[in-house]
GROMACS .gro file of C-alpha atoms in nm:
model
  428
    1MET     CA    1   2.162  -5.273  -2.980
    2LEU     CA    2   1.907  -5.028  -3.165
    3LYS     CA    3   1.614  -5.161  -2.929
    4LYS     CA    4   1.853  -5.049  -2.605
    5LEU     CA    5   1.919  -4.708  -2.774
    6LEU     CA    6   1.546  -4.636  -2.858
    7LEU     CA    7   1.482  -4.729  -2.481
    8VAL     CA    8   1.741  -4.488  -2.328
    9ALA     CA    9   1.598  -4.234  -2.612
   10ALA     CA   10   1.238  -4.280  -2.465
   11ALA     CA   11   1.365  -4.293  -2.124
   12LEU     CA   12   1.559  -3.950  -2.146
   13VAL     CA   13   1.249  -3.816  -2.321
   14ILE     CA   14   1.030  -3.890  -2.048
   15LEU     CA   15   1.286  -3.769  -1.805
   16VAL     CA   16   1.300  -3.438  -1.957
   17GLY     CA   17   0.926  -3.421  -2.001
   18LEU     CA   18   0.891  -3.483  -1.616
   19PHE     CA   19   1.136  -3.216  -1.545
   20ALA     CA   20   0.981  -2.957  -1.759
   21GLY     CA   21   0.639  -3.052  -1.611
   22CYS     CA   22   0.783  -2.998  -1.256
   23VAL     CA   23   0.928  -2.670  -1.363
   24PHE     CA   24   0.612  -2.570  -1.543
   25ILE     CA   25   0.392  -2.618  -1.213
   26GLY     CA   26   0.632  -2.446  -1.008
   27LEU     CA   27   0.787  -2.697  -0.808
   28PHE     CA   28   1.139  -2.568  -0.843
   29GLU     CA   29   1.015  -2.208  -0.745
   30LYS     CA   30   1.127  -2.077  -0.382
   31SER     CA   31   0.956  -1.798  -0.199
   32VAL     CA   32   1.166  -1.543  -0.003
   33VAL     CA   33   0.838  -1.438   0.166
   34ALA     CA   34   0.826  -1.554   0.538
   35LYS     CA   35   0.551  -1.707   0.680
   36ASP     CA   36   0.511  -1.433   0.955
   37ILE     CA   37   0.390  -1.196   0.652
   38GLU     CA   38   0.077  -1.411   0.660
   39GLN     CA   39  -0.003  -1.173   0.949
   40PRO     CA   40  -0.221  -0.872   0.850
   41LEU     CA   41  -0.028  -0.542   0.958
   42SER     CA   42  -0.241  -0.316   1.253
   43VAL     CA   43  -0.433   0.009   1.152
   44ASP     CA   44  -0.167   0.167   1.377
   45GLN     CA   45   0.121  -0.033   1.204
   46MET     CA   46   0.008   0.117   0.848
   47LYS     CA   47  -0.013   0.429   0.988
   48ALA     CA   48   0.315   0.455   1.084
   49LEU     CA   49   0.472   0.272   0.813
   50ALA     CA   50   0.330   0.510   0.536
   51GLU     CA   51   0.532   0.819   0.567
   52ARG     CA   52   0.869   0.595   0.545
   53GLY     CA   53   0.678   0.393   0.220
   54ALA     CA   54   0.633   0.716   0.062
   55TYR     CA   55   1.033   0.770   0.043
   56VAL     CA   56   1.096   0.392  -0.017
   57ALA     CA   57   0.858   0.405  -0.341
   58VAL     CA   58   1.022   0.719  -0.448
   59ALA     CA   59   1.377   0.534  -0.415
   60ALA     CA   60   1.203   0.222  -0.584
   61ASP     CA   61   1.083   0.474  -0.883
   62CYS     CA   62   0.760   0.332  -0.867
   63TYR     CA   63   0.554   0.579  -0.965
   64ALA     CA   64   0.729   0.611  -1.317
   65CYS     CA   65   0.621   0.325  -1.415
   66HIS     CA   66   0.295   0.282  -1.282
   67THR     CA   67   0.163   0.585  -1.431
   68ALA     CA   68   0.113   0.630  -1.782
   69LYS     CA   69   0.170   0.954  -1.941
   70ASP     CA   70  -0.141   1.185  -1.879
   71GLY     CA   71  -0.296   0.902  -1.693
   72ALA     CA   72  -0.440   0.883  -1.363
   73PRO     CA   73  -0.141   0.842  -1.102
   74TRP     CA   74  -0.075   0.493  -0.961
   75ALA     CA   75  -0.302   0.358  -1.209
   76GLY     CA   76  -0.075   0.186  -1.434
   77GLY     CA   77  -0.105   0.167  -1.839
   78LEU     CA   78   0.232   0.268  -1.945
   79PRO     CA   79   0.357   0.041  -2.234
   80PHE     CA   80   0.645  -0.135  -2.250
   81ALA     CA   81   0.771  -0.263  -2.566
   82THR     CA   82   0.957  -0.586  -2.559
   83PRO     CA   83   1.083  -0.816  -2.845
   84PHE     CA   84   0.798  -1.024  -2.779
   85GLY     CA   85   0.512  -0.758  -2.796
   86THR     CA   86   0.386  -0.482  -2.554
   87LEU     CA   87   0.349  -0.507  -2.197
   88TYR     CA   88   0.125  -0.213  -1.999
   89ALA     CA   89   0.208  -0.140  -1.612
   90THR     CA   90  -0.044  -0.249  -1.404
   91ASN     CA   91  -0.316  -0.040  -1.145
   92ILE     CA   92  -0.126  -0.057  -0.798
   93SER     CA   93  -0.356   0.219  -0.698
   94PRO     CA   94  -0.598   0.112  -0.350
   95ASP     CA   95  -0.868   0.047  -0.627
   96LYS     CA   96  -1.057  -0.282  -0.480
   97GLU     CA   97  -1.178  -0.343  -0.850
   98ASN     CA   98  -0.871  -0.296  -1.076
   99GLY     CA   99  -0.582  -0.179  -0.834
  100ILE     CA  100  -0.450  -0.361  -0.496
  101GLY     CA  101  -0.702  -0.241  -0.271
  102SER     CA  102  -0.823  -0.586  -0.188
  103TRP     CA  103  -0.464  -0.742  -0.165
  104THR     CA  104  -0.344  -0.881   0.158
  105ARG     CA  105   0.030  -0.779   0.282
  106ALA     CA  106   0.125  -1.138   0.202
  107GLU     CA  107   0.000  -1.141  -0.149
  108PHE     CA  108   0.174  -0.778  -0.206
  109HIS     CA  109   0.494  -0.930  -0.079
  110ARG     CA  110   0.476  -1.211  -0.302
  111ALA     CA  111   0.406  -0.987  -0.601
  112VAL     CA  112   0.720  -0.757  -0.534
  113ARG     CA  113   0.960  -1.032  -0.418
  114ASP     CA  114   0.856  -1.347  -0.578
  115GLY     CA  115   0.696  -1.205  -0.927
  116ILE     CA  116   0.343  -1.389  -0.870
  117GLY     CA  117   0.049  -1.201  -0.842
  118ARG     CA  118  -0.321  -1.278  -0.777
  119ARG     CA  119  -0.360  -1.317  -1.167
  120GLY     CA  120  -0.027  -1.561  -1.162
  121HIS     CA  121   0.325  -1.479  -1.245
  122LEU     CA  122   0.412  -1.110  -1.311
  123PHE     CA  123   0.666  -1.063  -1.651
  124PRO     CA  124   0.996  -0.934  -1.560
  125ALA     CA  125   0.925  -0.557  -1.698
  126MET     CA  126   0.818  -0.579  -1.349
  127PRO     CA  127   1.173  -0.598  -1.185
  128TYR     CA  128   1.096  -0.866  -0.928
  129ALA     CA  129   1.439  -1.023  -0.975
  130SER     CA  130   1.601  -0.705  -0.833
  131TYR     CA  131   1.303  -0.619  -0.569
  132ARG     CA  132   1.368  -0.952  -0.456
  133ASN     CA  133   1.653  -0.814  -0.217
  134MET     CA  134   1.397  -0.559  -0.069
  135THR     CA  135   1.397  -0.581   0.300
  136PRO     CA  136   1.043  -0.707   0.400
  137GLU     CA  137   1.034  -0.386   0.613
  138ASP     CA  138   1.064  -0.160   0.346
  139VAL     CA  139   0.811  -0.369   0.109
  140ASP     CA  140   0.541  -0.322   0.425
  141ALA     CA  141   0.628   0.048   0.403
  142VAL     CA  142   0.551   0.060   0.031
  143TYR     CA  143   0.229  -0.155   0.065
  144ALA     CA  144   0.118   0.085   0.389
  145TYR     CA  145   0.186   0.402   0.182
  146LEU     CA  146   0.002   0.278  -0.154
  147MET     CA  147  -0.298   0.211   0.061
  148THR     CA  148  -0.311   0.572   0.128
  149ARG     CA  149  -0.355   0.693  -0.239
  150ALA     CA  150  -0.668   0.774  -0.382
  151PRO     CA  151  -0.800   0.466  -0.572
  152MET     CA  152  -0.856   0.473  -0.944
  153ASN     CA  153  -1.095   0.279  -1.095
  154VAL     CA  154  -0.904   0.218  -1.399
  155PRO     CA  155  -0.879  -0.134  -1.613
  156ASN     CA  156  -0.584  -0.283  -1.645
  157LYS     CA  157  -0.473  -0.330  -2.027
  158PRO     CA  158  -0.413  -0.687  -2.107
  159ALA     CA  159  -0.050  -0.768  -2.215
  160GLU     CA  160  -0.031  -0.762  -2.599
  161LEU     CA  161   0.258  -1.064  -2.611
  162THR     CA  162   0.293  -1.333  -2.897
  163PHE     CA  163   0.238  -1.705  -2.805
  164PRO     CA  164   0.388  -1.881  -2.625
  165PHE     CA  165   0.546  -1.556  -2.437
  166ASN     CA  166   0.194  -1.492  -2.319
  167ILE     CA  167   0.186  -1.793  -2.081
  168ARG     CA  168   0.229  -1.643  -1.738
  169GLN     CA  169   0.277  -2.010  -1.592
  170GLY     CA  170   0.604  -2.023  -1.845
  171LEU     CA  171   0.785  -1.777  -1.619
  172THR     CA  172   0.842  -2.058  -1.417
  173PHE     CA  173   1.124  -2.177  -1.685
  174TRP     CA  174   1.255  -1.798  -1.650
  175ASN     CA  175   1.236  -1.766  -1.287
  176LEU     CA  176   1.419  -2.102  -1.263
  177PHE     CA  177   1.722  -1.941  -1.453
  178ASN     CA  178   1.735  -1.591  -1.352
  179LEU     CA  179   1.575  -1.537  -1.018
  180PRO     CA  180   1.811  -1.596  -0.727
  181GLY     CA  181   1.682  -1.814  -0.487
  182SER     CA  182   1.748  -1.609  -0.192
  183ALA     CA  183   1.814  -1.232  -0.123
  184ALA     CA  184   2.113  -1.067  -0.080
  185SER     CA  185   2.267  -1.037   0.278
  186ALA     CA  186   2.485  -0.767   0.386
  187ASP     CA  187   2.881  -0.785   0.349
  188ALA     CA  188   3.017  -0.800   0.711
  189ALA     CA  189   3.335  -0.719   0.539
  190ARG     CA  190   3.256  -0.379   0.410
  191SER     CA  191   3.110  -0.037   0.573
  192GLU     CA  192   2.722   0.046   0.646
  193THR     CA  193   2.762   0.296   0.387
  194TRP     CA  194   2.899   0.043   0.117
  195ASN     CA  195   2.610  -0.216   0.215
  196ARG     CA  196   2.369   0.089   0.223
  197GLY     CA  197   2.483   0.152  -0.136
  198ARG     CA  198   2.468  -0.174  -0.274
  199TYR     CA  199   2.109  -0.226  -0.126
  200LEU     CA  200   2.003   0.122  -0.332
  201THR     CA  201   2.210   0.024  -0.627
  202ASP     CA  202   2.028  -0.352  -0.646
  203ALA     CA  203   1.712  -0.350  -0.463
  204LEU     CA  204   1.539  -0.012  -0.480
  205ALA     CA  205   1.682   0.174  -0.776
  206HIS     CA  206   1.706  -0.165  -0.965
  207CYS     CA  207   2.002  -0.014  -1.167
  208GLY     CA  208   2.088  -0.314  -1.304
  209GLU     CA  209   1.803  -0.380  -1.471
  210CYS     CA  210   1.894  -0.128  -1.731
  211HIS     CA  211   2.297  -0.113  -1.662
  212THR     CA  212   2.329  -0.490  -1.712
  213PRO     CA  213   2.354  -0.664  -2.006
  214ARG     CA  214   2.088  -0.952  -2.093
  215ASN     CA  215   2.153  -1.317  -2.163
  216LEU     CA  216   1.939  -1.543  -2.415
  217LEU     CA  217   1.643  -1.550  -2.172
  218MET     CA  218   1.646  -1.180  -2.102
  219GLY     CA  219   1.768  -1.241  -1.751
  220MET     CA  220   2.071  -1.006  -1.614
  221ARG     CA  221   2.379  -1.116  -1.714
  222GLN     CA  222   2.588  -1.151  -1.380
  223ASP     CA  223   2.955  -1.200  -1.526
  224ALA     CA  224   2.868  -0.821  -1.687
  225TYR     CA  225   2.717  -0.678  -1.414
  226LEU     CA  226   2.650  -0.292  -1.464
  227GLN     CA  227   2.865  -0.305  -1.745
  228GLY     CA  228   2.625  -0.120  -1.961
  229ALA     CA  229   2.339  -0.223  -2.203
  230LEU     CA  230   2.151  -0.121  -2.521
  231LEU     CA  231   1.795  -0.032  -2.417
  232GLU     CA  232   1.525   0.110  -2.654
  233GLY     CA  233   1.786   0.210  -2.884
  234VAL     CA  234   2.022   0.413  -2.688
  235VAL     CA  235   2.307   0.288  -2.446
  236ALA     CA  236   2.239   0.260  -2.065
  237PRO     CA  237   2.630   0.294  -1.996
  238ASP     CA  238   2.848   0.115  -1.781
  239ILE     CA  239   2.858   0.244  -1.445
  240THR     CA  240   3.125   0.046  -1.286
  241LYS     CA  241   3.409   0.218  -1.130
  242ALA     CA  242   3.603   0.191  -1.468
  243GLY     CA  243   3.311   0.307  -1.645
  244LEU     CA  244   3.209   0.605  -1.458
  245THR     CA  245   3.592   0.721  -1.481
  246GLN     CA  246   3.569   0.697  -1.849
  247MET     CA  247   3.294   0.937  -1.898
  248GLY     CA  248   3.470   1.147  -1.607
  249PHE     CA  249   3.248   1.131  -1.300
  250GLU     CA  250   3.414   1.118  -0.946
  251PRO     CA  251   3.217   1.005  -0.669
  252SER     CA  252   3.103   1.362  -0.543
  253VAL     CA  253   3.030   1.474  -0.900
  254LEU     CA  254   2.779   1.116  -0.952
  255ALA     CA  255   2.602   1.202  -0.602
  256SER     CA  256   2.541   1.543  -0.747
  257PHE     CA  257   2.445   1.437  -1.113
  258MET     CA  258   2.186   1.196  -0.962
  259LYS     CA  259   2.029   1.475  -0.762
  260SER     CA  260   2.037   1.768  -1.034
  261GLY     CA  261   2.021   1.582  -1.316
  262ILE     CA  262   2.293   1.805  -1.506
  263SER     CA  263   2.688   1.851  -1.464
  264ASN     CA  264   2.965   1.947  -1.702
  265GLN     CA  265   2.925   1.549  -1.801
  266GLY     CA  266   2.576   1.664  -1.983
  267ALA     CA  267   2.217   1.648  -1.850
  268MET     CA  268   2.019   1.314  -1.806
  269ALA     CA  269   1.827   1.248  -2.113
  270ASN     CA  270   1.570   0.940  -2.239
  271GLN     CA  271   1.495   0.731  -1.937
  272MET     CA  272   1.744   0.888  -1.681
  273PHE     CA  273   1.575   1.207  -1.715
  274GLU     CA  274   1.273   1.062  -1.569
  275VAL     CA  275   1.419   0.863  -1.340
  276VAL     CA  276   1.631   1.164  -1.185
  277HIS     CA  277   1.269   1.341  -1.231
  278PHE     CA  278   1.047   1.084  -1.007
  279SER     CA  279   1.328   0.948  -0.838
  280THR     CA  280   1.655   1.022  -0.739
  281GLN     CA  281   1.583   1.432  -0.723
  282TYR     CA  282   1.420   1.328  -0.391
  283MET     CA  283   1.665   1.080  -0.226
  284SER     CA  284   1.834   1.177   0.060
  285ARG     CA  285   2.202   1.325   0.049
  286ASP     CA  286   2.306   1.042   0.220
  287ASP     CA  287   2.156   0.764   0.030
  288LEU     CA  288   2.278   0.933  -0.280
  289ASN     CA  289   2.649   0.955  -0.119
  290ALA     CA  290   2.602   0.589  -0.044
  291LEU     CA  291   2.512   0.477  -0.392
  292SER     CA  292   2.797   0.665  -0.535
  293ALA     CA  293   3.035   0.518  -0.288
  294TYR     CA  294   2.893   0.143  -0.370
  295LEU     CA  295   2.961   0.230  -0.743
  296PHE     CA  296   3.318   0.340  -0.702
  297ASP     CA  297   3.360   0.085  -0.487
  298LEU     CA  298   3.450   0.292  -0.180
  299ASP     CA  299   3.345   0.227   0.198
  300LYS     CA  300   3.284   0.610   0.239
  301MET     CA  301   3.276   0.918   0.047
  302PRO     CA  302   3.634   1.075   0.035
  303ASP     CA  303   3.689   1.435   0.184
  304SER     CA  304   3.829   1.538  -0.134
  305THR     CA  305   3.888   1.387  -0.496
  306ILE     CA  306   4.111   1.422  -0.813
  307PRO     CA  307   3.881   1.454  -1.106
  308PRO     CA  308   3.967   1.198  -1.371
  309GLU     CA  309   4.248   1.295  -1.650
  310PRO     CA  310   4.064   1.450  -1.955
  311PRO     CA  311   4.088   1.209  -2.266
  312LYS     CA  312   4.359   1.284  -2.489
  313PRO     CA  313   4.264   1.345  -2.826
  314VAL     CA  314   4.290   1.099  -3.133
  315ALA     CA  315   4.422   1.168  -3.475
  316ILE     CA  316   4.148   1.181  -3.727
  317ALA     CA  317   4.177   1.187  -4.125
  318SER     CA  318   4.225   1.549  -4.272
  319ASP     CA  319   3.907   1.519  -4.504
  320VAL     CA  320   3.668   1.344  -4.228
  321ALA     CA  321   3.776   1.640  -4.032
  322ALA     CA  322   3.712   1.890  -4.263
  323SER     CA  323   3.381   1.760  -4.306
  324ALA     CA  324   3.262   1.766  -3.942
  325LYS     CA  325   3.399   2.122  -3.896
  326THR     CA  326   3.184   2.251  -4.168
  327THR     CA  327   2.872   2.064  -4.030
  328TYR     CA  328   2.975   2.190  -3.670
  329VAL     CA  329   2.994   2.539  -3.734
  330ALA     CA  330   2.692   2.517  -3.941
  331VAL     CA  331   2.443   2.279  -3.701
  332CYS     CA  332   2.625   2.288  -3.378
  333SER     CA  333   2.843   2.589  -3.264
  334GLY     CA  334   2.560   2.836  -3.260
  335CYS     CA  335   2.436   2.659  -2.930
  336HIS     CA  336   2.728   2.457  -2.822
  337GLY     CA  337   2.999   2.716  -2.889
  338ALA     CA  338   3.281   2.735  -3.147
  339ASP     CA  339   3.499   2.526  -2.889
  340GLY     CA  340   3.225   2.303  -2.756
  341GLN     CA  341   3.198   2.490  -2.432
  342GLY     CA  342   2.842   2.514  -2.415
  343ILE     CA  343   2.620   2.802  -2.234
  344PRO     CA  344   2.594   2.765  -1.865
  345HIS     CA  345   2.264   2.656  -1.746
  346VAL     CA  346   2.125   2.642  -2.120
  347VAL     CA  347   2.314   2.436  -2.323
  348VAL     CA  348   2.552   2.160  -2.218
  349PRO     CA  349   2.929   2.154  -2.297
  350LEU     CA  350   3.034   1.892  -2.534
  351THR     CA  351   3.425   1.938  -2.454
  352THR     CA  352   3.330   1.705  -2.107
  353ASN     CA  353   3.023   1.548  -2.237
  354THR     CA  354   2.978   1.175  -2.139
  355SER     CA  355   2.798   1.085  -2.471
  356LEU     CA  356   3.130   1.147  -2.616
  357ARG     CA  357   3.353   0.921  -2.434
  358LEU     CA  358   3.140   0.603  -2.453
  359SER     CA  359   3.298   0.314  -2.645
  360SER     CA  360   2.988   0.307  -2.872
  361GLY     CA  361   2.863   0.631  -3.043
  362ARG     CA  362   2.496   0.522  -3.070
  363ASN     CA  363   2.398   0.809  -2.800
  364LEU     CA  364   2.528   1.125  -2.974
  365ILE     CA  365   2.425   0.967  -3.328
  366ARG     CA  366   2.074   0.928  -3.187
  367ALA     CA  367   2.101   1.263  -3.012
  368VAL     CA  368   2.214   1.440  -3.357
  369LEU     CA  369   1.961   1.265  -3.580
  370ASP     CA  370   1.629   1.342  -3.339
  371GLY     CA  371   1.761   1.626  -3.101
  372ILE     CA  372   1.688   1.639  -2.716
  373PRO     CA  373   1.362   1.801  -2.598
  374ALA     CA  374   1.351   2.092  -2.366
  375GLN     CA  375   1.442   1.959  -2.021
  376HIS     CA  376   1.371   2.123  -1.666
  377PHE     CA  377   1.569   1.995  -1.381
  378PRO     CA  378   1.541   2.016  -1.000
  379GLY     CA  379   1.582   2.382  -0.887
  380LEU     CA  380   1.568   2.636  -1.155
  381GLU     CA  381   1.779   2.448  -1.405
  382ARG     CA  382   1.681   2.391  -1.726
  383MET     CA  383   1.821   2.321  -2.092
  384GLN     CA  384   1.647   2.454  -2.386
  385PRO     CA  385   1.563   2.205  -2.657
  386MET     CA  386   1.808   2.049  -2.915
  387PRO     CA  387   1.668   1.991  -3.272
  388GLY     CA  388   1.686   1.690  -3.450
  389PHE     CA  389   1.915   1.695  -3.781
  390LYS     CA  390   1.803   1.370  -3.916
  391THR     CA  391   1.650   1.556  -4.254
  392LEU     CA  392   1.921   1.777  -4.285
  393LEU     CA  393   2.224   1.599  -4.258
  394THR     CA  394   2.325   1.274  -4.455
  395ASP     CA  395   2.418   0.964  -4.313
  396GLN     CA  396   2.823   1.055  -4.418
  397GLN     CA  397   2.799   1.428  -4.239
  398VAL     CA  398   2.673   1.257  -3.935
  399ALA     CA  399   2.950   0.986  -3.929
  400ASP     CA  400   3.176   1.244  -3.984
  401LEU     CA  401   3.061   1.471  -3.723
  402ALA     CA  402   3.024   1.185  -3.427
  403ASN     CA  403   3.367   1.076  -3.524
  404TRP     CA  404   3.544   1.432  -3.518
  405LEU     CA  405   3.346   1.509  -3.211
  406ARG     CA  406   3.432   1.199  -3.016
  407ALA     CA  407   3.797   1.207  -3.122
  408SER     CA  408   3.866   1.536  -3.040
  409TRP     CA  409   3.703   1.560  -2.715
  410GLY     CA  410   3.609   1.212  -2.606
  411GLY     CA  411   3.966   1.041  -2.707
  412GLN     CA  412   3.751   0.777  -2.881
  413GLU     CA  413   3.883   0.616  -3.170
  414PRO     CA  414   3.687   0.727  -3.544
  415LYS     CA  415   3.465   0.402  -3.573
  416VAL     CA  416   3.137   0.519  -3.655
  417THR     CA  417   3.061   0.392  -3.978
  418LEU     CA  418   2.762   0.458  -4.225
  419ASP     CA  419   2.612   0.130  -4.125
  420ASP     CA  420   2.594   0.267  -3.767
  421VAL     CA  421   2.399   0.565  -3.883
  422ARG     CA  422   2.155   0.380  -4.089
  423GLN     CA  423   2.096   0.144  -3.827
  424THR     CA  424   2.037   0.401  -3.574
  425ARG     CA  425   1.794   0.581  -3.798
  426LEU     CA  426   1.643   0.258  -3.839
  427ASP     CA  427   1.596   0.176  -3.508
  428ASN     CA  428   1.401   0.512  -3.414
   0.00000   0.00000   0.00000
C-alpha cells in the first residue's frame, strides 16, 4: 500500500513538473497577433498612419509612462515602485540602439498585445493585458507615429527586482492566469457609442489597470471590475456607475471633468492629474462622451440629467465635532471658506468634494498630511498649492477633522481611526 502511494505521489510530482515546464517555456501562451502583421508597412502607409497614431498614443497615455521627469521624450526611465522592486519604463523612441528603431511591425505588435519584446517577456507594469484589446489598426498607427519621433540615444535602465521576480520567462505563469486568450469583440446588442466607450476604457485608456483591485498574482480581479483599488498610497476610486454616482457625478459632468481636470467635485490629483495633463484633455468630445456613457452603462449620452442627491449629513459625537471645527477654522477655512464653499478658480469646494464621499478616508487624510502642489489645468484654470499639515496636526486632530468633514459634507460614517492616520503617515 505504501509503495503504491509513493508511486502515485511520484507520478503527481512528475506531472506537475512537466506542466510547470510546459508553462515556463510558453507552450500555453497564445498570441493575438495575426500572421499578416509580418508584412511590413510601406513608406506611404506609415506616413498615412502617423497622424492618427499621434491621437491613439495620446489616448493610450504612452508619453506619460515612457518619459521620465525632466528626461528626453519617449526615452523611458520613469520608475515604477512595485512590491517586488523597481521597474523602469523603456525607451520607445526610434533610436536603433536603445529604442524601437530597428523593431519590425510584428515585433511591436507582439510587445504591445502579447507582452513579449525583443529581450523576452515584458513586466505587467506595461499594461499589455489591457492593450491586448487594441485593434491591429491602432497598434499600426502608434508604431507609425513613434517612428516619426526624434531618436533618443538613452540607454534603458535595468529592472531592480528581487529573485525570482527578475526572471522574465517566469511571466509565462502570470500570463497563463491573467492574460486573456483573445481580444474582446464588439457587443452587437449595445450601441456604437457604448462599444467605443468600452474600447477606450478597457484598451486605450486602460482604466482598469488602476481602478480594478488586484488578485494575489497582481492580475486584475474581473469580479471587482473598476470597483476601485489602492495604488501607491492613494485610493483609485470606484468608477462603476454606482461609484461615480456616489461621488456626485453625472455623465456630462464626468466627460467635462476628464477634459478639464476640475469641477465642483474637486480637482484631479496624484496620478489622475497626469492622466488629464498628458492624455484626456486632448481626447475628442465624442470620445470623452463615449467613455462616460460606457462607465454609466448608457448607449448614448442623455440630453439632460438630474444631478445625484447630495449626501445627507451623518451625526457625529460633539467632542469630535468641537475638535474638528477648531482645526478647520485654524488651518482650512482661510482657503476653503467657513462653509466649505471654496474660491472659484482658486480653491476647490469641500461641500461637493469627491474625497469626502469615498468609503475610504485615505485620500482625504493624505491630502491633509501632505498637501497638494499647485496645479495648472487646461485653459487658464489653476489651483493654488495646499500646504501639508503632518507636522502641525496630531493624529487625533487629523482623525477628528477627517471624520467631521466626511460626516458633514460626504455623508460618511465617522470611521476614520488613529491607526488609519498612522498607517497613512507610514505609507508616505
